[in-house]
Short mmCIF file of C-alpha atoms in Angstrom, two decimals:
data_model
loop_
_atom_site.label_atom_id
_atom_site.label_comp_id
_atom_site.label_asym_id
_atom_site.label_seq_id
_atom_site.Cartn_x
_atom_site.Cartn_y
_atom_site.Cartn_z
CA MET X 366 133.28 19.35 108.67
CA ASP X 367 132.18 15.72 108.78
CA ALA X 368 133.16 13.46 105.89
CA VAL X 369 136.21 14.85 104.06
CA GLY X 370 138.49 13.66 101.31
CA THR X 371 141.89 14.27 102.89
CA LEU X 372 142.61 15.50 106.40
CA VAL X 373 146.06 17.07 106.75
CA ILE X 374 147.13 17.38 110.39
CA GLY X 375 149.35 20.43 110.76
CA ALA X 376 149.38 23.71 108.81
CA GLY X 377 153.08 24.55 108.88
CA VAL X 378 155.12 24.77 105.69
CA ILE X 379 154.97 21.03 105.09
CA GLY X 380 151.24 20.57 105.72
CA SER X 381 150.49 23.66 103.65
CA ALA X 382 152.69 22.41 100.79
CA VAL X 383 151.02 18.99 100.82
CA ALA X 384 147.57 20.62 100.75
CA MET X 385 148.59 22.95 97.93
CA HIS X 386 149.84 20.16 95.70
CA LEU X 387 146.94 17.83 96.49
CA ALA X 388 144.38 20.50 95.64
CA ASP X 389 146.32 21.67 92.61
CA MET X 390 146.48 18.08 91.30
CA GLY X 391 142.71 17.70 91.58
CA ALA X 392 142.10 16.18 95.01
CA GLU X 393 138.72 17.23 96.41
CA ASP X 394 137.73 18.14 99.96
CA VAL X 395 141.26 18.75 101.28
CA TYR X 396 141.11 20.03 104.86
CA VAL X 397 144.05 21.17 106.97
CA VAL X 398 143.56 21.33 110.74
CA ASP X 399 145.83 23.07 113.23
CA PRO X 400 145.51 24.11 116.89
CA ASP X 401 147.06 27.49 116.11
CA LEU X 402 146.83 28.55 112.48
CA ALA X 403 148.64 31.81 113.20
CA GLY X 404 151.62 29.64 114.07
CA ALA X 405 152.97 31.44 117.12
CA ARG X 406 154.80 28.24 118.11
CA SER X 407 155.34 26.73 114.68
CA SER X 408 158.86 25.88 113.57
CA SER X 409 158.42 27.83 110.33
CA GLU X 410 157.70 30.94 112.41
CA ARG X 411 160.69 30.57 114.75
CA ASN X 412 163.56 29.42 112.55
CA ALA X 413 166.58 31.22 111.12
CA GLY X 414 165.33 31.34 107.53
CA GLY X 415 168.26 29.57 105.88
CA VAL X 416 167.75 27.46 102.74
CA ARG X 417 170.55 25.26 101.42
CA ALA X 418 171.25 22.17 99.37
CA ASN X 419 174.67 21.21 100.76
CA TRP X 420 173.43 17.92 102.21
CA TRP X 421 175.12 14.54 101.93
CA GLN X 422 172.12 12.29 101.15
CA PRO X 423 170.96 12.41 97.49
CA VAL X 424 167.25 12.67 98.34
CA ASN X 425 167.89 15.61 100.67
CA VAL X 426 169.92 17.43 98.03
CA ALA X 427 167.25 16.80 95.39
CA LEU X 428 164.35 17.99 97.56
CA SER X 429 166.27 21.10 98.59
CA VAL X 430 167.38 21.95 95.04
CA ALA X 431 163.83 21.74 93.68
CA THR X 432 162.41 23.83 96.54
CA ILE X 433 165.15 26.47 96.35
CA ASP X 434 164.57 26.76 92.59
CA TRP X 435 160.86 27.36 93.31
CA LEU X 436 161.75 29.95 95.95
CA GLY X 437 164.02 31.63 93.43
CA ALA X 438 161.12 31.91 91.00
CA ILE X 439 159.09 33.82 93.62
CA ALA X 440 162.08 35.55 95.23
CA ALA X 441 160.40 38.92 95.80
CA GLU X 442 157.38 37.29 97.45
CA VAL X 443 159.48 35.43 100.04
CA ALA X 444 162.34 37.95 100.40
CA PHE X 445 164.85 35.43 99.06
CA ARG X 446 168.39 36.75 99.48
CA GLN X 447 170.52 34.38 97.43
CA HIS X 448 173.82 35.32 99.06
CA GLY X 449 175.06 31.79 99.58
CA TYR X 450 176.27 29.68 102.50
CA LEU X 451 179.83 29.70 103.81
CA TRP X 452 180.30 26.50 105.82
CA MET X 453 183.58 25.93 107.67
CA TYR X 454 184.70 22.41 108.62
CA ASP X 455 187.15 20.92 111.07
CA GLU X 456 189.47 18.04 110.19
CA THR X 457 186.77 15.47 111.01
CA LEU X 458 184.10 16.72 108.57
CA TRP X 459 186.22 18.30 105.85
CA PRO X 460 186.99 15.05 103.97
CA GLY X 461 183.26 14.25 103.83
CA ALA X 462 182.43 17.75 102.59
CA GLN X 463 184.94 17.38 99.76
CA ALA X 464 183.68 13.90 98.90
CA HIS X 465 180.04 15.03 98.64
CA ALA X 466 180.69 18.15 96.55
CA GLY X 467 180.46 16.03 93.40
CA LEU X 468 177.01 14.77 94.35
CA GLN X 469 175.76 18.31 94.91
CA ARG X 470 177.21 19.45 91.58
CA ALA X 471 175.68 16.48 89.78
CA LEU X 472 172.27 17.49 91.16
CA GLY X 473 172.60 21.04 89.86
CA ARG X 474 174.41 23.04 92.52
CA GLU X 475 177.63 25.00 92.31
CA VAL X 476 180.03 24.22 95.16
CA GLU X 477 183.36 25.96 95.77
CA LEU X 478 185.94 24.23 97.95
CA LEU X 479 187.96 26.78 99.90
CA SER X 480 191.10 26.45 101.97
CA ALA X 481 191.42 28.28 105.28
CA HIS X 482 193.66 30.78 103.43
CA ASP X 483 190.91 31.32 100.83
CA VAL X 484 188.38 32.02 103.59
CA ALA X 485 190.64 34.61 105.22
CA ASP X 486 191.34 36.26 101.86
CA ARG X 487 187.71 36.47 100.69
CA PHE X 488 185.99 37.08 104.04
CA ARG X 489 188.27 39.54 105.80
CA MET X 490 186.11 39.75 108.91
CA ILE X 491 186.90 36.05 109.58
CA ASP X 492 190.39 36.60 110.93
CA ARG X 493 190.78 33.72 113.37
CA LEU X 494 191.05 30.49 111.40
CA GLY X 495 192.17 28.10 114.09
CA GLY X 496 190.70 24.64 113.56
CA VAL X 497 189.39 25.40 110.05
CA ALA X 498 190.49 22.61 107.68
CA GLY X 499 188.45 23.97 104.78
CA ALA X 500 185.10 25.44 103.76
CA THR X 501 182.40 25.14 101.13
CA LEU X 502 180.75 28.12 99.47
CA THR X 503 177.39 27.37 97.84
CA PRO X 504 176.21 30.55 96.07
CA SER X 505 172.72 29.31 95.14
CA ASP X 506 171.75 28.98 98.81
CA GLY X 507 170.56 31.83 100.98
CA LEU X 508 167.92 33.26 103.27
CA VAL X 509 164.15 33.64 103.06
CA ASN X 510 161.25 34.95 105.12
CA SER X 511 159.92 31.62 106.36
CA ASN X 512 156.54 33.03 107.34
CA ALA X 513 156.12 34.42 103.83
CA VAL X 514 156.91 30.98 102.42
CA LYS X 515 154.23 29.41 104.62
CA GLU X 516 151.64 32.05 103.80
CA GLY X 517 152.42 31.76 100.09
CA LEU X 518 151.85 28.01 100.17
CA ARG X 519 148.59 28.49 102.06
CA ALA X 520 147.33 31.13 99.65
CA ARG X 521 148.00 28.84 96.69
CA ALA X 522 146.36 25.92 98.51
CA ARG X 523 143.22 27.96 99.21
CA ALA X 524 143.11 29.20 95.63
CA ALA X 525 143.16 25.58 94.47
CA GLY X 526 140.27 24.69 96.81
CA ALA X 527 141.88 23.50 100.06
CA HIS X 528 140.36 24.51 103.40
CA PHE X 529 142.21 25.50 106.59
CA VAL X 530 140.57 24.99 109.99
CA ASP X 531 141.90 26.86 113.03
CA ARG X 532 141.77 25.86 116.72
CA ALA X 533 141.37 22.13 115.94
CA LEU X 534 143.46 19.61 117.88
CA VAL X 535 143.61 15.90 117.02
CA THR X 536 143.03 13.83 120.17
CA GLY X 537 142.38 10.32 118.84
CA PHE X 538 141.73 7.89 116.00
CA GLU X 539 139.34 5.00 115.44
CA HIS X 540 140.73 2.04 113.49
CA SER X 541 139.15 -0.76 111.52
CA GLY X 542 141.97 -3.18 110.83
CA ARG X 543 144.60 -1.42 108.73
CA ARG X 544 142.35 1.55 108.06
CA VAL X 545 141.64 4.63 110.18
CA GLU X 546 137.92 5.32 109.96
CA SER X 547 137.58 8.49 112.01
CA VAL X 548 139.60 11.23 113.67
CA ARG X 549 138.61 12.88 116.92
CA LEU X 550 139.07 16.65 117.03
CA ALA X 551 138.92 18.93 120.03
CA ARG X 552 137.91 22.52 119.33
CA LEU X 553 139.99 25.14 121.16
CA SER X 554 138.24 28.32 122.19
CA ASN X 555 141.12 30.81 122.28
CA GLU X 556 144.87 31.34 121.94
CA GLY X 557 145.52 30.55 125.59
CA GLU X 558 143.86 27.17 125.33
CA ALA X 559 145.79 26.46 122.14
CA ALA X 560 149.06 27.38 123.84
CA ARG X 561 148.39 25.07 126.77
CA ALA X 562 147.46 22.21 124.45
CA LEU X 563 150.59 22.67 122.32
CA GLU X 564 152.84 22.89 125.35
CA GLY X 565 151.26 19.80 126.90
CA SER X 566 149.95 21.56 129.98
CA GLY X 567 146.22 21.29 129.36
CA ALA X 568 143.68 19.05 127.68
CA PRO X 569 140.67 20.68 125.99
CA LEU X 570 137.14 19.49 126.71
CA GLY X 571 134.63 18.43 124.06
CA SER X 572 135.25 16.82 120.72
CA GLU X 573 133.82 15.95 117.32
CA ASP X 574 134.50 13.08 114.92
CA VAL X 575 135.63 13.55 111.33
CA PHE X 576 135.56 10.79 108.74
CA PRO X 577 138.36 11.27 106.19
CA GLN X 578 139.23 8.99 103.31
CA THR X 579 142.94 9.70 103.75
CA ILE X 580 145.00 11.33 106.49
CA VAL X 581 148.38 13.06 106.50
CA ASN X 582 150.44 13.51 109.66
CA ALA X 583 152.33 16.75 108.99
CA SER X 584 152.32 17.98 112.57
CA GLY X 585 155.99 18.88 112.87
CA PRO X 586 157.34 18.74 116.44
CA TRP X 587 154.05 17.17 117.53
CA SER X 588 154.32 14.34 114.98
CA ALA X 589 155.46 11.81 117.59
CA THR X 590 152.33 12.58 119.63
CA VAL X 591 150.12 11.99 116.59
CA SER X 592 152.05 8.80 115.77
CA GLY X 593 151.44 7.62 119.31
CA LEU X 594 147.70 8.22 118.96
CA LEU X 595 147.80 6.20 115.76
CA GLY X 596 149.60 3.36 117.52
CA SER X 597 152.53 3.81 115.15
CA PRO X 598 156.18 3.60 116.28
CA GLY X 599 157.76 7.00 116.81
CA HIS X 600 161.09 7.65 115.13
CA SER X 601 161.45 11.32 116.01
CA HIS X 602 161.46 13.79 118.88
CA PRO X 603 161.07 17.54 119.36
CA ILE X 604 164.07 19.46 120.60
CA ARG X 605 164.58 23.13 121.48
CA ARG X 606 166.65 25.43 119.29
CA GLN X 607 167.58 28.95 120.43
CA VAL X 608 168.56 31.97 118.32
CA SER X 609 169.64 35.45 119.36
CA LEU X 610 169.60 38.86 117.75
CA VAL X 611 172.91 40.64 118.14
CA ALA X 612 174.39 43.85 116.75
CA SER X 613 177.77 45.20 115.74
CA ARG X 614 178.78 48.39 113.97
CA ASP X 615 182.24 46.95 113.37
CA VAL X 616 181.28 44.03 111.13
CA ASP X 617 179.59 44.36 107.73
CA LEU X 618 177.89 41.16 106.56
CA SER X 619 175.24 42.85 104.42
CA GLY X 620 176.32 41.08 101.22
CA VAL X 621 177.06 37.74 102.83
CA GLY X 622 174.60 34.89 103.39
CA MET X 623 174.75 32.36 106.20
CA ILE X 624 178.09 31.70 107.90
CA VAL X 625 178.48 28.42 109.77
CA ASP X 626 181.44 27.90 112.07
CA THR X 627 183.25 24.63 112.75
CA SER X 628 181.69 24.73 116.22
CA GLY X 629 178.15 24.69 114.80
CA ALA X 630 177.46 28.32 115.67
CA TYR X 631 175.97 30.30 112.78
CA LEU X 632 175.01 33.86 111.93
CA HIS X 633 173.69 35.98 109.11
CA HIS X 634 172.90 39.61 108.45
CA GLU X 635 169.34 40.45 109.47
CA GLY X 636 169.17 44.17 108.65
CA GLY X 637 170.99 47.37 109.56
CA ASP X 638 173.63 46.51 112.17
CA THR X 639 171.72 43.45 113.39
CA PHE X 640 172.60 39.79 112.95
CA LEU X 641 170.75 36.60 113.75
CA ALA X 642 172.94 34.00 115.44
CA GLY X 643 172.29 30.55 116.82
CA TYR X 644 173.86 27.46 118.32
CA SER X 645 172.46 24.09 119.35
CA PRO X 646 174.09 22.73 122.53
CA PRO X 647 174.42 18.95 122.10
CA GLY X 648 173.16 18.29 125.63
CA ASP X 649 169.73 19.92 125.22
CA PRO X 650 167.03 17.45 126.32
CA HIS X 651 164.23 16.23 124.06
CA GLY X 652 160.73 17.61 124.55
CA ILE X 653 158.39 20.54 123.92
CA ASP X 654 160.21 23.49 125.44
CA PHE X 655 159.92 27.11 124.32
CA THR X 656 162.02 28.51 127.14
CA TYR X 657 164.52 31.07 125.89
CA ASP X 658 167.56 31.48 128.11
CA ALA X 659 168.07 35.06 126.91
CA TYR X 660 171.36 36.77 127.76
CA ALA X 661 172.67 33.71 129.59
CA PHE X 662 172.46 31.71 126.33
CA PHE X 663 174.20 34.47 124.37
CA GLU X 664 176.95 34.86 126.95
CA ALA X 665 177.68 31.17 127.49
CA GLU X 666 177.07 29.63 124.07
CA LEU X 667 177.13 32.22 121.29
CA TRP X 668 179.52 35.04 122.07
CA PRO X 669 182.60 32.88 122.80
CA ARG X 670 182.18 30.99 119.52
CA LEU X 671 181.60 34.10 117.42
CA VAL X 672 184.48 36.09 118.87
CA GLY X 673 186.68 33.01 118.60
CA ARG X 674 186.26 33.25 114.80
CA MET X 675 185.97 37.03 114.30
CA SER X 676 187.95 39.32 116.57
CA ALA X 677 185.63 42.28 115.86
CA MET X 678 182.82 40.39 117.59
CA ASP X 679 184.35 41.28 120.96
CA ARG X 680 182.16 44.40 120.88
CA LEU X 681 178.97 42.50 120.10
CA GLU X 682 175.69 43.85 121.53
CA TYR X 683 172.92 41.51 122.66
CA ARG X 684 169.37 42.55 121.62
CA GLY X 685 167.04 39.59 122.23
CA GLY X 686 165.99 36.29 120.75
CA TRP X 687 163.62 33.33 120.99
CA ALA X 688 163.36 29.55 121.12
CA GLY X 689 161.64 27.24 118.65
CA LEU X 690 161.50 23.53 117.94
CA TYR X 691 163.12 21.10 115.54
CA ASP X 692 161.37 17.82 114.78
CA MET X 693 164.41 15.53 114.71
CA SER X 694 164.29 12.02 113.31
CA GLU X 695 166.57 9.23 114.44
CA ASP X 696 168.91 9.77 111.47
CA GLY X 697 168.39 13.48 110.78
CA SER X 698 166.34 13.00 107.60
CA ALA X 699 162.61 13.49 107.08
CA ILE X 700 159.99 10.75 107.32
CA LEU X 701 157.71 10.78 104.28
CA GLY X 702 155.38 8.19 102.82
CA LEU X 703 152.68 5.75 103.83
CA VAL X 704 152.60 4.96 107.55
CA PRO X 705 153.70 1.31 107.92
CA GLY X 706 150.78 -0.93 108.83
CA LEU X 707 148.08 1.52 107.72
CA GLU X 708 146.57 1.81 104.27
CA ASN X 709 145.08 5.32 104.35
CA VAL X 710 147.47 7.30 106.56
CA TYR X 711 150.51 9.12 105.18
CA GLU X 712 153.18 11.14 106.95
CA ALA X 713 155.47 14.06 106.14
CA HIS X 714 157.35 15.21 109.22
CA SER X 715 160.66 15.05 111.11
CA PHE X 716 162.44 17.31 108.63
CA SER X 717 165.11 17.93 111.26
CA GLY X 718 165.45 21.65 110.57
CA ARG X 719 165.02 21.58 106.78
CA GLY X 720 161.25 21.93 106.47
CA VAL X 721 161.27 25.32 104.77
CA MET X 722 164.08 24.41 102.39
CA GLN X 723 162.37 21.15 101.30
CA SER X 724 158.72 22.15 101.65
CA TRP X 725 157.65 22.64 98.02
CA ALA X 726 159.30 19.46 96.72
CA ALA X 727 158.33 17.30 99.71
CA GLY X 728 154.71 18.36 99.38
CA ARG X 729 154.80 17.56 95.68
CA ALA X 730 156.36 14.16 96.30
CA LEU X 731 153.78 13.11 98.86
CA ALA X 732 150.86 14.39 96.77
CA GLU X 733 152.11 12.36 93.81
CA LEU X 734 152.41 9.25 95.96
CA MET X 735 148.90 9.72 97.35
CA LEU X 736 147.19 10.44 94.03
CA THR X 737 149.15 8.31 91.57
CA GLY X 738 150.58 5.55 93.77
CA GLY X 739 154.21 6.50 93.12
CA PHE X 740 156.81 9.27 93.09
CA ARG X 741 157.04 11.09 89.76
CA THR X 742 159.08 14.28 90.07
CA ILE X 743 161.58 13.21 92.75
CA ASP X 744 161.99 9.68 94.10
CA ALA X 745 161.55 10.14 97.85
CA SER X 746 161.03 6.45 98.61
CA ALA X 747 164.19 6.37 100.73
CA LEU X 748 162.42 8.58 103.30
CA SER X 749 159.80 5.97 104.20
CA ALA X 750 159.63 5.12 107.90
CA GLU X 751 160.25 1.49 106.91
CA ARG X 752 163.94 2.36 106.59
CA PHE X 753 164.40 2.23 110.36
CA ALA X 754 163.28 -1.39 110.63
CA LEU X 755 165.43 -2.25 107.61
CA GLY X 756 168.52 -0.47 108.95
CA ARG X 757 168.70 1.89 105.97
CA HIS X 758 169.38 5.10 107.87
CA LEU X 759 169.91 8.36 105.97
CA THR X 760 172.32 10.03 108.36
CA GLU X 761 172.98 13.75 107.87
CA PRO X 762 175.84 15.29 109.87
CA LEU X 763 175.42 18.95 108.87
CA HIS X 764 172.70 20.15 111.25
CA ILE X 765 172.76 23.45 113.09
#
């Protein structure tokens, strides 16, 4: 690998989707580099698998709707369980949820508005409704196998001619005015070296220079690091998110999709008597951190919130879990477009937990911008990083 057409940095769902669309639309010499192609630490490998379109910003609804429709077309391939999302709101967020239901309907999604009484009547296991002002039920949403989504995008990208390069870490860029002329790559020899590099505890030795015509920063939680190497302002940060596997023989959620509590705790049926549950403590510090607090996290953060909503959860059994990373932007919406101040570097990152559910459409949007000079299928211009300097934030309150 020396001179290439497009160098995509990051082979998660977003980088893979960008590569797929670029190659499918005729771009030549598309290369995707990643320190760990297997993705042991990638966000698409460690998330909860939920896909939904109940956002409040039009561009986020549109990207999610288009991607979920694509996932529905390949449902068997990605284990798409279209069982919906039940989202409960307190008095603070409920008026906003009602106000934005029309937007979601206008963009092609069914939204039911439920009272607390409706929730208790239709979801009998939810028998403690204190603090619930109302809920939305969005039946087109659901759950997927995120790894299968990523691998499906990669397979399609390869079939269209894109190349994926493992154990390659970007360590620098050479500029010529507004143009990046070369990218410095360090080659990692094994999984241990890749892990140390990704966790920031070791710098690899040796490097090679690559000379791409265009570059895409799709490096997920490491996007701020890449932006720093580019000399570009960072508008995002990585933050830890923990999920636990729990079990109960007293609660049947097998036909229900994701349930989100007013507290921000969430759970869904995983298989058999097992559920996946998560919660994001607001005080968690920014940074690359894969530490999982195990039973202590379950006991302090999850169990009280779950049993506070469903009395049968008092007999919940803890079985394990893990930690992954969100790439959070300043306003909770993705950053997508041309990097301000550079003429041949694009970015698609900071999806703030919605990478899988926006991957297909976001990749399409960026590929159209790169190859045609504009957005064709969905207008994603609002996601440009220029919005931060202009004060045009796209705030999203419904993150978990």
